XYZ file of C-alpha atoms in Angstrom:
292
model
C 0.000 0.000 0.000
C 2.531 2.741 0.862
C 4.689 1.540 -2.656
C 1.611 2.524 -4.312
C 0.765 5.864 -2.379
C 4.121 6.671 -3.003
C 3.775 6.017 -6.425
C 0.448 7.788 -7.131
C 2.140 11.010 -5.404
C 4.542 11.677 -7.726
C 4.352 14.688 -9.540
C 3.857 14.358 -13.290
C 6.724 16.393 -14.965
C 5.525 19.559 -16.038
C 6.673 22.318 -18.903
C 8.824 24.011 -16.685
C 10.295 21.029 -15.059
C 11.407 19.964 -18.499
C 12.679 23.484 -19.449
C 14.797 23.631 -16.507
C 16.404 19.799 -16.835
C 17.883 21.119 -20.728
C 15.120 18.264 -22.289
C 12.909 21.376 -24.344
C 14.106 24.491 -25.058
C 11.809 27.843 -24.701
C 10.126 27.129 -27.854
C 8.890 23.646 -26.949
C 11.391 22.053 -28.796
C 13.379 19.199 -27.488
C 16.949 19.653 -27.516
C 19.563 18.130 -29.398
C 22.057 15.861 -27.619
C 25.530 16.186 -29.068
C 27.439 12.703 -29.509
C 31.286 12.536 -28.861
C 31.543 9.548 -31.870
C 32.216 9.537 -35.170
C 29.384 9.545 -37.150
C 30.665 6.733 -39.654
C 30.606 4.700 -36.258
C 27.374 5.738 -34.917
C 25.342 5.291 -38.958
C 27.627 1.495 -39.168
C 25.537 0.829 -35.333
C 22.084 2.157 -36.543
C 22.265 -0.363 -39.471
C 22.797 -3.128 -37.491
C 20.643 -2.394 -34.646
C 17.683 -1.070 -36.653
C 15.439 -3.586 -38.446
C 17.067 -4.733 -41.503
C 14.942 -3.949 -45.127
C 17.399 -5.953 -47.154
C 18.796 -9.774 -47.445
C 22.118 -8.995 -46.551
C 23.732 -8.702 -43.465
C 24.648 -5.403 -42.632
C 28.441 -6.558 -41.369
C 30.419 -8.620 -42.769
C 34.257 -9.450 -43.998
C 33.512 -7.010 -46.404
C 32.825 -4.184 -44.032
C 36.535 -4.035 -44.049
C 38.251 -4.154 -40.706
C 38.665 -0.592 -39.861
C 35.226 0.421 -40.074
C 34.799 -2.835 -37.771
C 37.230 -2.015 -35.269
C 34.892 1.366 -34.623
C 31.290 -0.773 -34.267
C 33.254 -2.726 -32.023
C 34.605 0.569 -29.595
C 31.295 2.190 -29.724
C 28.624 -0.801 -29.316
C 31.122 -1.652 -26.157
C 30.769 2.050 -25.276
C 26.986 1.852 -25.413
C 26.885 -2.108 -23.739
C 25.925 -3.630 -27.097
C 27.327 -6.724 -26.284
C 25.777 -8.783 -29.323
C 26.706 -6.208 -31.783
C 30.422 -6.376 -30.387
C 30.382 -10.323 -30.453
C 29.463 -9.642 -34.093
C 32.208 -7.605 -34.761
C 35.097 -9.274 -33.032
C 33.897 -12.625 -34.333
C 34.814 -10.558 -37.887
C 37.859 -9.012 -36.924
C 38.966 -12.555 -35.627
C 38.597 -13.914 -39.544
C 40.415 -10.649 -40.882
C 43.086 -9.899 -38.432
C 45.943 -11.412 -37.473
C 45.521 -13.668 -33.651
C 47.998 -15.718 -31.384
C 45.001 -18.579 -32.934
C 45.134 -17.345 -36.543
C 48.506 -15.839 -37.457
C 47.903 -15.069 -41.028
C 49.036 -11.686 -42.485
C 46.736 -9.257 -42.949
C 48.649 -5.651 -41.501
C 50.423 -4.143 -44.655
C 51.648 -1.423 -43.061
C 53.077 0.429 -39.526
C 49.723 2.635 -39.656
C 47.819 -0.605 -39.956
C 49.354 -1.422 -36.905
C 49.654 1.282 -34.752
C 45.867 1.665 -35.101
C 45.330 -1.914 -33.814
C 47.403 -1.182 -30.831
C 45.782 1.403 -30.374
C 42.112 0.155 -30.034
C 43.553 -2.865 -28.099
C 44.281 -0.482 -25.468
C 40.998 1.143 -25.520
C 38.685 -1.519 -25.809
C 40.844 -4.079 -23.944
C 41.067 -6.858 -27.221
C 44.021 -7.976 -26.339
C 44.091 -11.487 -28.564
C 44.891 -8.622 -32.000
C 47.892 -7.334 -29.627
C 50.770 -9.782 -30.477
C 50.879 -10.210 -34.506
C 50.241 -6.187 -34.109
C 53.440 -5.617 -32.391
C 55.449 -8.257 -34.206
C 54.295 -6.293 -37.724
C 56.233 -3.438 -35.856
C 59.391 -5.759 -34.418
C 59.993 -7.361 -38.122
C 58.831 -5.315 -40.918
C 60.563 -2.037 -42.225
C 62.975 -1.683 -39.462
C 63.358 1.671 -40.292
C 60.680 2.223 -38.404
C 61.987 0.719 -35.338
C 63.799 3.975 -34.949
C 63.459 5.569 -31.695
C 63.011 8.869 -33.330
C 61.130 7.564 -36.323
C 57.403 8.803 -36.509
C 55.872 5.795 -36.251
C 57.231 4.473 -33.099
C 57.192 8.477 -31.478
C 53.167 7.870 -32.135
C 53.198 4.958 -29.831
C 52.968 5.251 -25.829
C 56.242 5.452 -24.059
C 55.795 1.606 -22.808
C 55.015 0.304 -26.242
C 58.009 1.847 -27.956
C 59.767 -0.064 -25.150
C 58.061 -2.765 -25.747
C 58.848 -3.175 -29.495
C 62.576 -2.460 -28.951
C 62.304 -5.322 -26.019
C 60.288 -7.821 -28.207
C 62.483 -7.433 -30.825
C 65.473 -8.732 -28.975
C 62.870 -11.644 -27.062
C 61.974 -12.348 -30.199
C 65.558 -13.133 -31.830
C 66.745 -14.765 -28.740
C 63.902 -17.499 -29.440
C 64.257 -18.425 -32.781
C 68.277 -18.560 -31.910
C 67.861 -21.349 -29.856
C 64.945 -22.849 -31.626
C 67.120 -22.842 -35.054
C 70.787 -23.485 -34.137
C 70.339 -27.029 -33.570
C 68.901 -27.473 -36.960
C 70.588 -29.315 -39.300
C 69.152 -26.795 -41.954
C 70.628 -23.601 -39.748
C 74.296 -24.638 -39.566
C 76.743 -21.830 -38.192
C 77.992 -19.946 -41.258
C 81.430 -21.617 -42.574
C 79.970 -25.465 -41.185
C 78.973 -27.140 -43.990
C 77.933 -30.397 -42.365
C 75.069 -30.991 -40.123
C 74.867 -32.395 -36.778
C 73.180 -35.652 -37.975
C 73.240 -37.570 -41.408
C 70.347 -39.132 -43.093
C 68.277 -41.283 -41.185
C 67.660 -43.517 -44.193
C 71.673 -43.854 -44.429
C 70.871 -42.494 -48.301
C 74.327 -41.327 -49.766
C 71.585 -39.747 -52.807
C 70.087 -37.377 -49.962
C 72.069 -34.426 -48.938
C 71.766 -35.315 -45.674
C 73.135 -38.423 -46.125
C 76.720 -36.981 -47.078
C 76.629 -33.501 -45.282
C 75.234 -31.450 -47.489
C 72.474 -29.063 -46.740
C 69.153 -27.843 -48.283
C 70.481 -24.782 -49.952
C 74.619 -23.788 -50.581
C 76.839 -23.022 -47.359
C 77.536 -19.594 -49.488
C 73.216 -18.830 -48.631
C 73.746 -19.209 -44.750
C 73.955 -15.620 -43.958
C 71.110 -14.775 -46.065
C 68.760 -17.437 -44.272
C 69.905 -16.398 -41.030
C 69.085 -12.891 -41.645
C 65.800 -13.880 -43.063
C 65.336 -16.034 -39.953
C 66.129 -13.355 -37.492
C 64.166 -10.208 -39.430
C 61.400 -11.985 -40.286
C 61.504 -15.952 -38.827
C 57.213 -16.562 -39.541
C 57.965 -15.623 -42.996
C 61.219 -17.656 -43.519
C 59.746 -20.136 -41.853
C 56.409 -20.417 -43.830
C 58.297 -20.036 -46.948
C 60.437 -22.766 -46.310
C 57.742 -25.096 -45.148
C 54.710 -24.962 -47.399
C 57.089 -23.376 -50.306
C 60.994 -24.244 -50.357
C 60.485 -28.002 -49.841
C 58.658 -28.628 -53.569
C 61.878 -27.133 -54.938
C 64.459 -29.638 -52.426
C 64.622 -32.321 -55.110
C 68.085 -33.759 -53.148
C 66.387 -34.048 -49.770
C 64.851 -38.107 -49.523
C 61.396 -38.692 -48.551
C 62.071 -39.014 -45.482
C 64.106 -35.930 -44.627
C 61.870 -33.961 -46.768
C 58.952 -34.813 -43.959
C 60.900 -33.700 -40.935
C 62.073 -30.629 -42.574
C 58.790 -29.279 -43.204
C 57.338 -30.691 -39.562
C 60.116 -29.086 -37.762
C 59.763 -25.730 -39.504
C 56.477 -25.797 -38.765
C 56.653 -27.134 -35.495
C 59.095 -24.246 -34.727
C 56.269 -21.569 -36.333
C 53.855 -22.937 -33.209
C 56.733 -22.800 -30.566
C 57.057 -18.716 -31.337
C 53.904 -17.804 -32.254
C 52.848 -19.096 -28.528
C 55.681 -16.994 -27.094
C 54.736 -14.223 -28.903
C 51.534 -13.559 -26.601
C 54.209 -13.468 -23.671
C 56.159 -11.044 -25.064
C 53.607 -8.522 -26.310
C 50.718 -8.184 -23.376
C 49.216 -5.391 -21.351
C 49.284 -7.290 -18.127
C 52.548 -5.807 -17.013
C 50.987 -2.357 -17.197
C 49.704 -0.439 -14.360
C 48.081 3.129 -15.785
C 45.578 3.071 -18.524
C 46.997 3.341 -21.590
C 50.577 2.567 -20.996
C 51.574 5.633 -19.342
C 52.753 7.066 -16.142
C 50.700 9.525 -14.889
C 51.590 12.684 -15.260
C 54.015 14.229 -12.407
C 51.244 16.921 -11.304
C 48.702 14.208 -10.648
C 51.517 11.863 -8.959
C 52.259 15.435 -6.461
C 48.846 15.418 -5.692
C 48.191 11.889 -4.738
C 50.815 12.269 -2.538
């Protein structure tokens, strides 16, 4: 009984209430509220929110990934959850993952805008490959002073010259015991043919590609080692005509096995978890004086 005194009391909102709270302005008419988001984020929400008058989803691959990445920061901003499901479940098919490596960044700006949302919307599976783009591709952008790194927070321009090194240490002591990775000037491997074929390269010391190529396969290896590695698994072995059967099998299942064993230490070299200020920075020293 008093719940619905209570309720029947209330006043109704009247003209002047509603001029006073901002909702109508003195000519009756309501006012507008002005949006902080892009608008190409907010019209790509309507259409997938609103009913749909066509056959055709209103996301898809074809959205393209950028536009994506924005219905994915503003349905999260508004607690959309099903539209963001939607549009990570996308940008899972499209960009690169610790689960799906494949190569879709083309450039640094391609990347720094993926770290970027990571850090805002807290996505952190699309951090790793990000980064990497930045640790092996035109390393003249690894620069300290170069413009694309100086866009980056403090911590992950630090982080990109740390991976880097992680990153080479790994595949040095995943590839030197190889027999495909000898030391430059070693021409014969640690172990011979297990076949004991004398018509296999391995089986006399030889190698998959002239001792006079090491260097260049090592540098490929340590710039780029998914790459290299891809290349000479799924590509390089059709053209190793010297190699048996045999040794042509666990040349391509090592290489490949070695692709898992750094893509699954890539997500411990490139995470947010070792971060303790929003966005990768300190605060600033004002705020730090005042806390204290």
């Amino acid at each position: 009984m008093e719940l619905t005194l209570a309720f029947a009391e209330q006043k109704k909102p009247t003209y002047a209430d509603a001029l006073a709270s901002g909702r109508i302005d003195a000519f009756g008419v309501a006012s507008v509220v002005q949006l902080d988001d892009r608008a190409a984020d907010f019209g790509l929400l309507l259409d997938v929110i609103l009913p749909q008058t066509c056959t055709t989803a209103p996301i898809s691959k074809k959205t393209g990934w950028y536009r994506l990445l924005g219905l994915a920061q503003i349905s999260q901003k508004y607690g959309m959850g099903d539209v963001v499901s939607q549009a990570i479940a996308l940008l899972e098919e499209i960009l690169p993952t610790i689960e799906r490596p494949h190569r879709a960044i083309k450039n640094p700006v391609d990347a720094i805008t993926i770290i970027r949302w990571v850090r805002n919307c807290k996505f952190h599976q699309f951090l790793p490959m990000a980064l990497y783009y930045l640790v092996t591709e035109g390393w003249e952008f690894n620069t300290v002073s170069s413009q694309a790194l100086v866009s980056l927070s403090t911590r992950d321009q630090l982080r990109v010259q740390r991976g880097r090194a992680q990153l080479q240490a790994t595949v040095i002591r995943l590839a030197i015991t190889r027999w495909e990775n000898c030391p430059i000037g070693n021409s014969k491997p640690e172990k011979a043919c297990p076949d004991r074929r004398f018509t296999c390269w391995m089986g006399y010391g030889g190698k998959v590609w002239p001792s006079r190529a090491n260097e260049t396969r090592w540098t490929n290896l340590l710039l780029r080692p998914l790459e290299e590695l891809r290349m000479r698994a799924d590509c390089e072995v059709a053209t190793v005509r010297d190699l048996c059967q045999s040794c042509q099998k666990e040349f391509v299942a090592a290489n490949r096995l070695m692709i898992s064993d750094i893509i699954k230490e890539l997500g411990t070299y490139f995470t947010l978890e070792d971060e303790s200020f929003e966005f990768g920075a300190q605060p600033a020293p004002s705020s730090v004086s005042k806390q204290a």
